Short mmCIF file of C-alpha atoms in Angstrom, two decimals:
data_model
loop_
_atom_site.label_atom_id
_atom_site.label_comp_id
_atom_site.label_asym_id
_atom_site.label_seq_id
_atom_site.Cartn_x
_atom_site.Cartn_y
_atom_site.Cartn_z
CA MET A 1 -0.01 0.01 -0.04
CA LEU A 2 2.92 2.34 0.83
CA ALA A 3 4.57 1.53 -2.51
CA LEU A 4 1.23 2.19 -4.24
CA ILE A 5 0.70 5.54 -2.60
CA ILE A 6 4.38 6.60 -3.39
CA ILE A 7 3.79 5.71 -7.05
CA ILE A 8 0.42 7.59 -7.18
CA SER A 9 1.92 10.67 -5.44
CA GLY A 10 4.91 10.58 -7.85
CA ILE A 11 2.63 10.41 -10.88
CA MET A 12 0.44 13.23 -9.61
CA SER A 13 3.59 15.39 -8.89
CA TYR A 14 4.89 14.77 -12.33
CA PHE A 15 1.52 15.69 -13.94
CA SER A 16 1.27 18.82 -11.72
CA PHE A 17 4.61 20.14 -12.92
CA ARG A 18 4.17 18.96 -16.53
CA TYR A 19 0.56 20.21 -17.10
CA GLN A 20 0.16 23.08 -14.55
CA SER A 21 0.13 25.53 -17.49
CA LYS A 22 -3.15 23.86 -18.62
CA ILE A 23 -4.85 25.12 -15.41
CA ASN A 24 -3.68 28.64 -16.18
CA THR A 25 -4.87 28.32 -19.83
CA PHE A 26 -8.22 27.07 -18.71
CA LEU A 27 -8.78 29.68 -15.97
CA ASP A 28 -7.48 32.57 -18.16
CA ARG A 29 -10.56 32.14 -20.28
CA PHE A 30 -12.58 33.39 -17.37
CA ASP A 31 -12.85 36.98 -16.13
CA SER A 32 -9.24 38.01 -15.26
CA THR A 33 -10.34 39.98 -12.18
CA THR A 34 -11.56 36.77 -10.47
CA ILE A 35 -8.60 34.59 -11.36
CA THR A 36 -6.26 34.88 -8.45
CA THR A 37 -3.32 32.70 -7.54
CA SER A 38 -5.35 31.33 -4.72
CA LEU A 39 -7.98 30.15 -7.14
CA LYS A 40 -5.33 28.46 -9.37
CA SER A 41 -3.91 26.72 -6.27
CA ARG A 42 -7.49 25.54 -5.35
CA ALA A 43 -7.96 24.25 -8.92
CA LEU A 44 -4.69 22.23 -8.50
CA ASP A 45 -5.79 20.93 -5.09
CA TYR A 46 -9.20 20.00 -6.63
CA ILE A 47 -7.35 17.74 -9.17
CA TRP A 48 -5.20 16.22 -6.41
CA SER A 49 -8.30 15.55 -4.27
CA PHE A 50 -10.02 13.97 -7.29
CA VAL A 51 -7.62 11.03 -6.74
CA LEU A 52 -7.55 11.43 -2.95
CA VAL A 53 -11.27 10.47 -2.49
CA ASP A 54 -10.42 6.93 -3.62
CA ILE A 55 -7.21 6.42 -1.64
CA PRO A 56 -8.90 5.94 1.76
CA VAL A 57 -11.26 3.39 0.16
CA TYR A 58 -8.43 1.14 -1.06
CA ALA A 59 -6.44 1.72 2.16
CA ALA A 60 -9.53 0.85 4.29
CA VAL A 61 -10.07 -2.33 2.18
CA PHE A 62 -6.51 -3.23 2.60
CA PHE A 63 -6.29 -2.61 6.41
CA GLY A 64 -9.89 -3.03 7.49
CA SER A 65 -11.41 -5.86 5.50
CA PRO A 66 -9.18 -8.69 6.88
CA SER A 67 -9.43 -7.30 10.49
CA ILE A 68 -12.19 -9.66 11.60
CA SER A 69 -12.70 -12.24 8.82
CA SER A 70 -8.96 -13.17 8.84
CA GLU A 71 -9.15 -14.13 12.51
CA ILE A 72 -11.66 -16.82 11.61
CA GLU A 73 -10.02 -17.79 8.35
CA ASP A 74 -6.48 -18.09 9.84
CA ARG A 75 -7.94 -19.73 12.98
CA THR A 76 -6.23 -17.12 15.18
CA ALA A 77 -9.62 -16.47 16.70
CA PHE A 78 -9.09 -19.48 18.99
CA HIS A 79 -6.22 -17.58 20.65
CA ILE A 80 -7.70 -14.14 20.59
CA PHE A 81 -11.32 -14.96 21.68
CA SER A 82 -10.00 -16.93 24.63
CA LEU A 83 -7.98 -13.95 26.01
CA PRO A 84 -9.55 -12.25 29.10
CA VAL A 85 -10.23 -9.16 27.05
CA GLY A 86 -13.65 -7.95 25.98
CA ARG A 87 -14.67 -8.25 22.32
CA MET A 88 -15.38 -4.57 22.17
CA THR A 89 -11.83 -3.80 23.39
CA ILE A 90 -10.40 -6.04 20.64
CA LEU A 91 -12.55 -4.42 18.05
CA SER A 92 -11.75 -0.87 19.15
CA ALA A 93 -7.99 -1.70 19.14
CA LYS A 94 -8.24 -3.17 15.66
CA TYR A 95 -10.20 -0.15 14.42
CA ALA A 96 -7.78 2.30 15.95
CA ALA A 97 -4.80 0.43 14.41
CA ALA A 98 -6.48 0.29 10.98
CA TYR A 99 -7.48 3.97 11.22
CA ALA A 100 -3.91 5.07 12.11
CA ALA A 101 -2.51 3.04 9.19
CA THR A 102 -5.07 4.48 6.68
CA VAL A 103 -4.60 8.07 7.95
CA LEU A 104 -0.75 7.63 7.71
CA ILE A 105 -1.03 6.39 4.07
CA SER A 106 -3.37 9.21 3.15
CA LEU A 107 -1.26 11.81 4.90
CA ILE A 108 1.74 11.05 2.66
CA TYR A 109 -0.37 12.00 -0.34
CA ILE A 110 -2.02 15.03 1.34
CA ILE A 111 1.23 16.54 2.57
CA LEU A 112 2.84 16.07 -0.87
CA GLU A 113 -0.30 17.81 -2.38
CA ALA A 114 0.46 20.83 -0.17
CA ILE A 115 4.19 20.83 -0.99
CA ILE A 116 3.60 20.64 -4.74
CA THR A 117 0.93 23.33 -4.62
CA ILE A 118 3.17 25.72 -2.72
CA ARG A 119 6.11 24.85 -4.97
CA ILE A 120 4.08 25.69 -8.10
CA TYR A 121 2.02 28.66 -7.03
CA GLY A 122 3.96 29.92 -3.99
CA THR A 123 0.83 29.71 -1.90
CA ILE A 124 -1.99 27.42 -0.76
CA ASP A 125 -5.53 28.23 0.28
CA MET A 126 -4.86 26.99 3.85
CA SER A 127 -8.49 27.18 5.04
CA SER A 128 -9.79 24.99 2.19
CA TYR A 129 -6.78 22.64 2.52
CA LEU A 130 -7.36 22.15 6.28
CA LEU A 131 -11.10 21.75 5.75
CA SER A 132 -10.44 19.14 3.07
CA LEU A 133 -7.98 17.38 5.48
CA MET A 134 -10.59 17.33 8.30
CA LEU A 135 -13.19 15.90 5.96
CA THR A 136 -10.74 13.26 4.73
CA LEU A 137 -10.20 12.15 8.37
CA ILE A 138 -13.94 11.90 8.95
CA PHE A 139 -14.34 10.01 5.60
CA ILE A 140 -11.53 7.57 6.55
CA ALA A 141 -13.35 6.87 9.87
CA SER A 142 -16.68 6.16 8.05
CA VAL A 143 -15.35 4.07 5.15
CA LEU A 144 -13.22 2.08 7.60
CA ALA A 145 -16.15 1.40 9.85
CA PHE A 146 -18.09 0.19 6.75
CA THR A 147 -15.31 -2.24 5.88
CA PHE A 148 -15.27 -3.47 9.49
CA PHE A 149 -19.02 -4.08 9.31
CA ILE A 150 -18.60 -6.10 6.06
CA SER A 151 -15.63 -7.97 7.51
CA SER A 152 -17.68 -8.99 10.54
CA ILE A 153 -20.26 -10.64 8.27
CA PHE A 154 -17.83 -12.97 6.49
CA ASN A 155 -15.46 -15.68 7.64
CA ARG A 156 -13.22 -15.47 4.62
CA ASN A 157 -11.03 -12.47 3.71
CA ILE A 158 -11.65 -12.60 -0.01
CA TYR A 159 -15.41 -12.23 0.42
CA ALA A 160 -14.92 -9.19 2.65
CA TYR A 161 -12.53 -7.55 0.11
CA ILE A 162 -14.73 -8.17 -2.84
CA THR A 163 -17.96 -7.26 -1.18
CA VAL A 164 -16.68 -3.80 0.06
CA LEU A 165 -15.30 -2.99 -3.40
CA ILE A 166 -18.51 -4.19 -5.16
CA ILE A 167 -20.73 -2.15 -2.84
CA TYR A 168 -18.59 0.99 -2.95
CA PHE A 169 -17.62 1.08 -6.66
CA LEU A 170 -20.53 -0.84 -8.25
CA VAL A 171 -23.70 -0.74 -6.12
CA PHE A 172 -23.25 2.92 -5.01
CA ASN A 173 -22.49 3.94 -8.55
CA ALA A 174 -25.35 2.02 -9.98
CA VAL A 175 -27.75 3.69 -7.54
CA ASP A 176 -26.16 7.03 -8.48
CA VAL A 177 -26.64 6.48 -12.18
CA ILE A 178 -30.26 5.55 -11.63
CA THR A 179 -31.04 8.61 -9.46
CA SER A 180 -29.18 10.82 -11.93
CA LEU A 181 -31.24 9.48 -14.77
CA LEU A 182 -34.56 9.67 -12.94
CA TYR A 183 -34.13 12.83 -10.92
CA SER A 184 -31.19 14.64 -12.61
CA THR A 185 -29.34 14.74 -9.28
CA THR A 186 -26.85 12.72 -7.35
CA SER A 187 -28.12 11.12 -4.12
CA PRO A 188 -26.39 12.90 -1.26
CA PHE A 189 -26.99 9.98 1.05
CA LEU A 190 -24.48 7.63 -0.67
CA LEU A 191 -21.05 7.52 0.94
CA ASN A 192 -19.17 7.97 -2.38
CA ASN A 193 -21.08 11.21 -3.10
CA ALA A 194 -20.54 12.50 0.43
CA ALA A 195 -16.85 11.85 -0.14
CA ASN A 196 -16.85 14.23 -3.12
CA ILE A 197 -16.99 17.13 -0.62
CA ILE A 198 -13.31 16.53 -0.04
CA MET A 199 -12.61 18.06 -3.48
CA GLU A 200 -15.65 20.37 -3.67
CA VAL A 201 -14.37 22.48 -0.80
CA PHE A 202 -11.73 23.75 -3.27
CA VAL A 203 -13.92 24.25 -6.38
CA ASN A 204 -17.61 23.32 -6.44
CA ILE A 205 -17.68 21.24 -9.66
CA ASN A 206 -19.71 18.05 -9.67
CA LEU A 207 -18.95 16.16 -12.74
CA PHE A 208 -20.41 12.79 -11.48
CA THR A 209 -23.85 13.46 -12.83
CA PHE A 210 -25.54 13.62 -16.19
CA SER A 211 -26.18 17.37 -15.63
CA PRO A 212 -22.90 18.70 -14.15
CA THR A 213 -23.00 21.75 -12.00
CA ILE A 214 -20.06 24.14 -12.32
CA SER A 215 -19.07 26.89 -9.94
CA LEU A 216 -15.59 28.23 -9.15
CA SER A 217 -16.65 29.06 -5.64
CA PRO A 218 -16.08 26.44 -2.83
CA ALA A 219 -19.00 24.27 -1.78
CA SER A 220 -21.48 25.99 0.57
CA ALA A 221 -21.52 25.33 4.29
CA SER A 222 -24.83 23.49 4.09
CA LYS A 223 -23.40 21.10 1.57
CA ILE A 224 -20.40 20.42 3.78
CA PHE A 225 -22.58 19.79 6.89
CA LEU A 226 -24.80 17.49 4.83
CA ALA A 227 -21.77 15.40 3.72
CA VAL A 228 -20.42 15.25 7.30
CA ALA A 229 -23.85 14.18 8.58
CA VAL A 230 -23.99 11.35 6.00
CA MET A 231 -20.42 10.21 6.89
CA ILE A 232 -21.39 10.15 10.62
CA ILE A 233 -24.45 8.10 9.89
CA TYR A 234 -22.39 5.49 8.03
CA LEU A 235 -19.70 5.57 10.75
CA VAL A 236 -22.09 5.01 13.72
CA ALA A 237 -24.36 2.56 11.98
CA SER A 238 -21.51 0.46 10.61
CA LEU A 239 -19.59 0.43 13.89
CA ALA A 240 -22.71 -0.56 15.90
CA ALA A 241 -23.48 -3.31 13.40
CA ALA A 242 -19.83 -4.56 13.40
CA THR A 243 -19.75 -4.54 17.23
CA VAL A 244 -22.99 -6.63 17.53
CA LEU A 245 -21.84 -9.09 14.87
CA PHE A 246 -18.35 -9.34 16.41
CA GLU A 247 -19.86 -10.04 19.83
CA ASN A 248 -21.63 -13.10 18.37
CA LYS A 249 -18.67 -14.27 16.30
CA GLU A 250 -17.54 -17.81 17.00
CA ALA A 251 -14.12 -19.28 16.37
CA LYS A 252 -14.32 -22.13 13.80
CA MET B 1 -22.94 -7.56 31.43
CA ASN B 2 -25.71 -9.65 30.00
CA VAL B 3 -25.09 -10.11 26.21
CA PHE B 4 -28.55 -9.12 25.34
CA LEU B 5 -28.37 -5.98 27.39
CA LYS B 6 -25.03 -5.13 25.77
CA ARG B 7 -26.44 -5.44 22.36
CA LEU B 8 -29.42 -3.36 23.33
CA LEU B 9 -27.17 -0.68 24.76
CA ILE B 10 -25.05 -0.58 21.54
CA ILE B 11 -28.16 -0.31 19.31
CA ALA B 12 -29.67 2.37 21.61
CA ILE B 13 -26.50 4.50 21.49
CA ALA B 14 -26.22 4.03 17.76
CA LEU B 15 -29.89 5.07 17.25
CA ALA B 16 -29.45 8.03 19.57
CA VAL B 17 -26.71 9.36 17.22
CA ILE B 18 -28.17 8.21 13.92
CA ALA B 19 -31.71 9.41 14.37
CA PRO B 20 -30.84 13.14 14.84
CA ALA B 21 -28.10 12.88 12.22
CA ILE B 22 -30.64 11.46 9.67
CA TYR B 23 -33.14 14.23 10.58
CA TYR B 24 -30.40 16.90 10.26
CA ALA B 25 -29.20 15.46 6.92
CA ILE B 26 -32.80 15.36 5.49
CA THR B 27 -33.41 18.96 6.61
CA LEU B 28 -30.13 20.05 5.04
CA ASN B 29 -30.83 18.14 1.90
CA ASN B 30 -34.31 19.75 1.56
CA ALA B 31 -32.70 23.17 1.96
CA ASN B 32 -30.13 22.29 -0.77
CA GLN B 33 -32.97 20.99 -2.98
CA ARG B 34 -34.80 24.34 -2.60
CA GLN B 35 -31.52 26.07 -3.68
CA SER B 36 -31.54 23.78 -6.72
CA ASP B 37 -34.89 25.20 -7.79
CA PRO B 38 -34.37 28.05 -10.29
CA LEU B 39 -37.36 29.95 -8.77
CA TYR B 40 -35.28 30.15 -5.53
CA TYR B 41 -33.43 33.04 -7.25
CA ALA B 42 -36.55 34.96 -8.31
CA PRO B 43 -38.03 37.51 -5.87
CA SER B 44 -41.52 36.78 -4.39
CA ASP B 45 -42.97 40.20 -5.41
CA THR B 46 -42.50 39.50 -9.09
CA ASN B 47 -45.42 40.25 -11.45
CA VAL B 48 -44.22 38.18 -14.46
CA LEU B 49 -42.79 34.80 -14.24
CA GLY B 50 -41.93 32.72 -17.19
CA TYR B 51 -40.20 29.57 -18.37
CA VAL B 52 -38.71 29.28 -21.85
CA ASN B 53 -37.34 26.15 -23.49
CA TYR B 54 -36.04 27.02 -26.89
CA ASN B 55 -33.87 24.62 -28.95
CA GLY B 56 -32.80 22.81 -25.79
CA THR B 57 -31.73 25.99 -23.89
CA HIS B 58 -34.02 26.71 -21.04
CA PHE B 59 -34.29 29.44 -18.55
CA TYR B 60 -36.71 31.22 -16.20
CA VAL B 61 -37.70 34.94 -16.48
CA TYR B 62 -38.91 37.26 -13.68
CA ALA B 63 -39.98 40.84 -13.81
CA ASN B 64 -41.88 43.55 -12.01
CA ASN B 65 -42.19 47.24 -12.69
CA ARG B 66 -38.62 48.07 -11.56
CA SER B 67 -36.62 44.90 -12.15
CA TYR B 68 -36.11 41.93 -14.38
CA GLY B 69 -33.95 38.95 -14.67
CA LEU B 70 -33.21 35.65 -16.44
CA ILE B 71 -32.18 32.58 -14.50
CA PHE B 72 -30.01 30.07 -16.30
CA ASP B 73 -29.17 26.68 -14.77
CA THR B 74 -25.65 25.70 -15.85
CA SER B 75 -26.54 22.08 -15.42
CA SER B 76 -29.51 22.39 -17.81
CA LEU B 77 -27.84 24.34 -20.59
CA SER B 78 -28.00 21.99 -23.60
CA ASN B 79 -24.75 20.13 -24.40
CA VAL B 80 -23.09 21.76 -21.36
CA ASN B 81 -19.35 21.82 -21.59
CA PHE B 82 -16.54 23.99 -20.38
CA SER B 83 -16.27 26.00 -23.56
CA ARG B 84 -19.88 27.03 -23.34
CA ILE B 85 -19.59 28.08 -19.68
CA SER B 86 -16.24 29.72 -20.15
CA SER B 87 -17.52 31.57 -23.19
CA LEU B 88 -20.31 33.05 -21.07
CA MET B 89 -17.69 34.16 -18.53
CA HIS B 90 -15.02 35.10 -21.07
CA GLY B 91 -12.93 38.13 -20.23
CA ASN B 92 -12.35 39.23 -23.82
CA GLY B 93 -15.60 38.44 -25.49
CA MET B 94 -18.26 35.99 -26.38
CA ASN B 95 -18.24 33.94 -29.48
CA GLY B 96 -21.54 33.44 -31.23
CA SER B 97 -20.52 30.01 -32.54
CA THR B 98 -20.51 28.56 -29.07
CA PHE B 99 -24.21 29.22 -28.69
CA ASN B 100 -26.87 27.96 -31.00
CA SER B 101 -27.55 29.95 -34.13
CA SER B 102 -30.68 31.53 -32.72
CA SER B 103 -28.75 33.55 -30.11
CA ASN B 104 -26.10 35.72 -31.60
CA PHE B 105 -23.79 37.41 -29.18
CA THR B 106 -21.54 40.22 -30.44
CA SER B 107 -17.78 39.77 -30.16
CA LYS B 108 -17.33 43.08 -28.35
CA THR B 109 -19.24 42.02 -25.19
CA ASN B 110 -17.06 42.13 -22.13
CA ILE B 111 -17.68 41.10 -18.58
CA SER B 112 -15.98 42.68 -15.55
CA LEU B 113 -16.48 42.62 -11.81
CA TYR B 114 -19.00 45.28 -10.85
CA ALA B 115 -19.51 44.99 -7.08
CA ASP B 116 -19.43 42.71 -4.08
CA TYR B 117 -23.01 42.66 -2.66
CA LYS B 118 -23.66 40.61 0.54
CA ASP B 119 -20.73 38.25 -0.36
CA TYR B 120 -21.97 37.78 -3.94
CA ASN B 121 -19.81 38.97 -6.84
CA ILE B 122 -21.91 40.96 -9.33
CA TYR B 123 -20.47 41.22 -12.83
CA VAL B 124 -21.35 43.81 -15.44
CA ILE B 125 -21.71 43.03 -19.12
CA ARG B 126 -21.34 46.15 -21.28
CA ASN B 127 -22.37 46.50 -24.91
CA LEU B 128 -24.36 43.29 -24.93
CA SER B 129 -26.17 42.73 -28.19
CA PHE B 130 -28.01 39.58 -28.97
CA ALA B 131 -31.05 38.13 -30.72
CA PHE B 132 -33.12 35.40 -29.23
CA ILE B 133 -36.54 34.16 -30.49
CA GLY B 134 -36.89 37.16 -32.70
CA LEU B 135 -36.18 39.57 -29.83
CA SER B 136 -33.26 41.78 -30.67
CA ILE B 137 -31.36 43.58 -27.90
CA THR B 138 -28.44 45.99 -28.78
CA ASN B 139 -25.85 47.67 -26.71
CA GLN B 140 -27.36 46.90 -23.44
CA THR B 141 -25.66 46.87 -20.04
CA LEU B 142 -26.68 43.91 -17.94
CA TYR B 143 -25.54 42.45 -14.69
CA LEU B 144 -25.08 38.91 -13.56
CA TYR B 145 -24.15 36.89 -10.54
CA GLU B 146 -23.62 33.16 -10.02
CA SER B 147 -24.81 31.02 -7.17
CA ASN B 148 -24.92 27.28 -6.70
CA GLY B 149 -24.61 26.56 -10.36
CA PHE B 150 -27.19 29.17 -11.43
CA ILE B 151 -26.48 32.34 -13.38
CA VAL B 152 -28.87 35.21 -12.90
CA LEU B 153 -28.75 37.86 -15.64
CA GLY B 154 -30.76 41.09 -15.44
CA ASN B 155 -30.81 44.81 -14.65
CA LEU B 156 -29.10 45.94 -11.44
CA ASN B 157 -32.30 46.09 -9.47
CA GLY B 158 -33.19 42.59 -10.64
CA ILE B 159 -29.86 41.22 -9.39
CA TYR B 160 -30.12 42.95 -6.00
CA GLU B 161 -33.70 41.65 -5.58
CA SER B 162 -32.65 38.16 -6.60
CA ILE B 163 -29.84 38.12 -4.02
CA ASN B 164 -32.11 39.52 -1.33
CA ALA B 165 -34.73 36.87 -2.26
CA THR B 166 -32.22 34.05 -1.68
CA LEU B 167 -30.98 35.54 1.60
CA SER B 168 -34.47 36.32 3.07
CA SER B 169 -36.25 33.18 1.64
CA ARG B 170 -38.78 35.65 0.04
CA ASN B 171 -38.43 33.77 -3.27
CA ALA B 172 -40.84 32.63 -6.03
CA ILE B 173 -40.73 28.84 -5.26
CA GLY B 174 -44.40 29.10 -4.20
CA TYR B 175 -45.37 30.14 -7.70
CA SER B 176 -43.82 27.04 -9.37
CA GLY B 177 -47.26 25.51 -9.76
CA TYR B 178 -48.20 28.30 -12.26
CA LEU B 179 -45.53 27.30 -14.68
CA ASN B 180 -45.46 24.19 -16.87
CA SER B 181 -41.84 23.14 -17.58
CA SER B 182 -42.93 20.62 -20.16
CA ALA B 183 -44.16 23.55 -22.39
CA ASN B 184 -41.95 25.47 -24.73
CA VAL B 185 -43.05 28.73 -23.24
CA SER B 186 -45.02 29.01 -19.99
CA MET B 187 -45.86 32.46 -18.65
CA ALA B 188 -47.67 33.71 -15.57
CA VAL B 189 -48.67 37.37 -15.09
CA PHE B 190 -50.29 38.35 -11.84
CA ASN B 191 -50.93 41.35 -9.56
CA VAL B 192 -50.29 43.66 -12.45
CA GLY B 193 -52.53 46.46 -10.94
CA ASN B 194 -54.30 47.47 -14.16
CA LYS B 195 -58.04 47.77 -14.69
CA ILE B 196 -58.50 45.01 -17.18
CA VAL B 197 -57.06 41.75 -16.04
CA LYS B 198 -56.10 40.32 -12.67
CA SER B 199 -53.94 37.49 -13.98
CA VAL B 200 -52.86 35.76 -17.14
CA TYR B 201 -51.43 32.25 -17.50
CA PHE B 202 -50.49 30.56 -20.76
CA ASN B 203 -48.49 27.55 -21.96
CA LEU B 204 -47.19 27.23 -25.52
CA THR B 205 -46.20 23.81 -26.77
CA GLY B 206 -45.40 23.62 -30.45
CA ASN B 207 -48.07 25.75 -32.09
CA ASN B 208 -50.70 25.11 -29.40
CA LEU B 209 -51.30 27.79 -26.90
CA THR B 210 -53.58 27.18 -23.88
CA GLY B 211 -54.30 30.07 -21.66
CA SER B 212 -56.31 31.28 -18.77
CA ILE B 213 -57.22 34.94 -18.21
CA ARG B 214 -58.93 36.33 -15.13
CA PHE B 215 -60.67 39.65 -15.89
CA LEU B 216 -61.61 42.35 -13.40
CA ASN B 217 -65.01 43.11 -14.99
CA TYR B 218 -67.54 41.64 -17.38
CA THR B 219 -67.07 44.38 -19.99
CA TYR B 220 -63.50 43.37 -20.92
CA GLU B 221 -64.36 39.75 -20.59
CA SER B 222 -67.13 40.12 -23.12
CA TYR B 223 -64.80 42.04 -25.49
CA PHE B 224 -62.26 39.20 -25.28
CA LEU B 225 -64.87 36.49 -25.67
CA SER B 226 -66.16 38.22 -28.79
CA ALA B 227 -62.75 38.60 -30.24
CA ILE B 228 -61.61 35.02 -29.56
CA SER B 229 -64.78 33.33 -30.70
CA ASN B 230 -64.32 35.00 -34.13
CA MET B 231 -60.68 34.03 -34.36
CA LYS B 232 -59.77 31.10 -36.64
CA GLY B 233 -57.97 28.27 -34.72
CA ALA B 234 -59.19 29.47 -31.32
CA THR B 235 -61.48 27.59 -28.93
CA ILE B 236 -62.95 28.69 -25.68
CA ILE B 237 -62.63 25.82 -23.19
CA SER B 238 -64.56 27.29 -20.24
CA VAL B 239 -65.96 30.55 -18.82
CA HIS B 240 -66.42 30.82 -15.02
CA ASP B 241 -67.30 34.25 -13.71
CA PHE B 242 -64.37 36.45 -14.69
CA ASN B 243 -62.15 33.50 -15.68
CA VAL B 244 -61.77 32.47 -19.33
CA LYS B 245 -59.83 29.40 -20.42
CA PHE B 246 -59.01 29.10 -24.09
CA LYS B 247 -56.99 27.18 -26.64
CA LEU B 248 -55.31 28.69 -29.64
CA ASP B 249 -53.30 27.61 -32.71
CA ILE B 250 -50.65 30.38 -32.93
CA ARG B 251 -50.36 29.86 -36.66
CA SER B 252 -53.70 31.61 -36.85
CA LEU B 253 -52.24 34.52 -34.88
CA ILE B 254 -49.36 34.71 -37.38
CA SER B 255 -51.78 34.68 -40.39
CA ALA B 256 -53.86 37.36 -38.65
CA TYR B 257 -50.70 39.41 -38.10
CA ASP B 258 -49.72 38.97 -41.82
CA LEU B 259 -53.24 39.97 -42.86
CA MET B 260 -52.97 43.12 -40.69
CA GLY B 261 -49.61 43.80 -42.29
CA VAL B 262 -51.04 43.52 -45.75
CA LEU B 263 -54.01 45.78 -44.87
CA ASN B 264 -51.76 48.27 -43.30
CA ALA B 265 -49.47 48.33 -46.41
CA GLN B 266 -52.48 48.90 -48.64
#
């Protein structure tokens, strides 16, 4: 995972230096009085965040999916479940460890994003950057809780891996396509759409719909609060379900 | 602790957090949905409200005796792409070829920042000349601002009133029932304050115009009934008190207009 994130960060850094003039060319077509260096740096951060929204998902699947199911599959549950430690303590420790690892992996990318932006434009919109970072941390917590919930259902790792990826990238997107077709809007209650707020705090462009909305202003406060509320719902519901299922888990 | 009680406690705590979060999320989503309604950007004290869908480009119109505006939804502009949007916001000029052939923008149009009003950037467009649906406007100065993917274009009062409407929630969403967005043109005129009509609503789809006029007295109602009953292609649907509903083939209006032109020429 570390190697993967270094490769992705390297590619993004190369593209940022190689094609940063394209951002200037695109923005120069707008009214010159509104095109500030801050806006250009936000546009670059938007592109970096475009990739960032998927990094916690892969990291969470990598660190979170095997957390419970592997104990059954590898038969290590016989040792762990017999310890005089509550199941909830085990689950919280596993969750904290997976969260720390996912945050660490994501931070490598996020810090490099700031370094590259400052290197190119000499400035960074710190308030938007910190807001995006905070939202990323909340998103990591919710997507990781979701992988823990799926992991607590299965006794085999591979099922947990595949199910999380299918639900996140296939089911959620299928629901999204249907709602976009029927109602010309993306459903804000899907976790993948809530995650888009990580990039929309820089520039409010939603391209994941059949009728894209375009605004060079950052997303409104109500949109941010809505995304956070959705992430918290996934976080709490998934953690509660994972805890109940883990309490009943038997070593086989 | 009893396993059952433990489970119950976990579920209770989860529900205590999830229930208010869901309520809060739904409330916020409803508020965002309202902001996604084009009429959210039209003031409530408007006298004319309209919807135009012409060659795939659709927008809303609002007007009263001191202000007017057009509301464009960037997500509903036909074949939306960056070049179309950027051409609208272009610093050096608009290019007619980026819009459809029915709307010709001059190349000398330029947009610049005019003012910052209640945290909204208002832009001014000087020397705007364009033709749309036979309506020709030349060398006009118009103002615009953008909010939540919507662009409101109008006179300065119209822009101020639109911004105030969004901030005070005194918007025209309540009038959405008067407009039919499946028609090509849908128009509602109400509270006009003259002595003839109280309100006029009409929808135009293709060549078929269906309308409803509420008169203020029987005299003007009878004049109208007399005129429309003698008009070719027009049908009176119903008459209730001062309210007249009718149907009209607008080709007959065009032929009547041509006839008047010929008579006038002679």
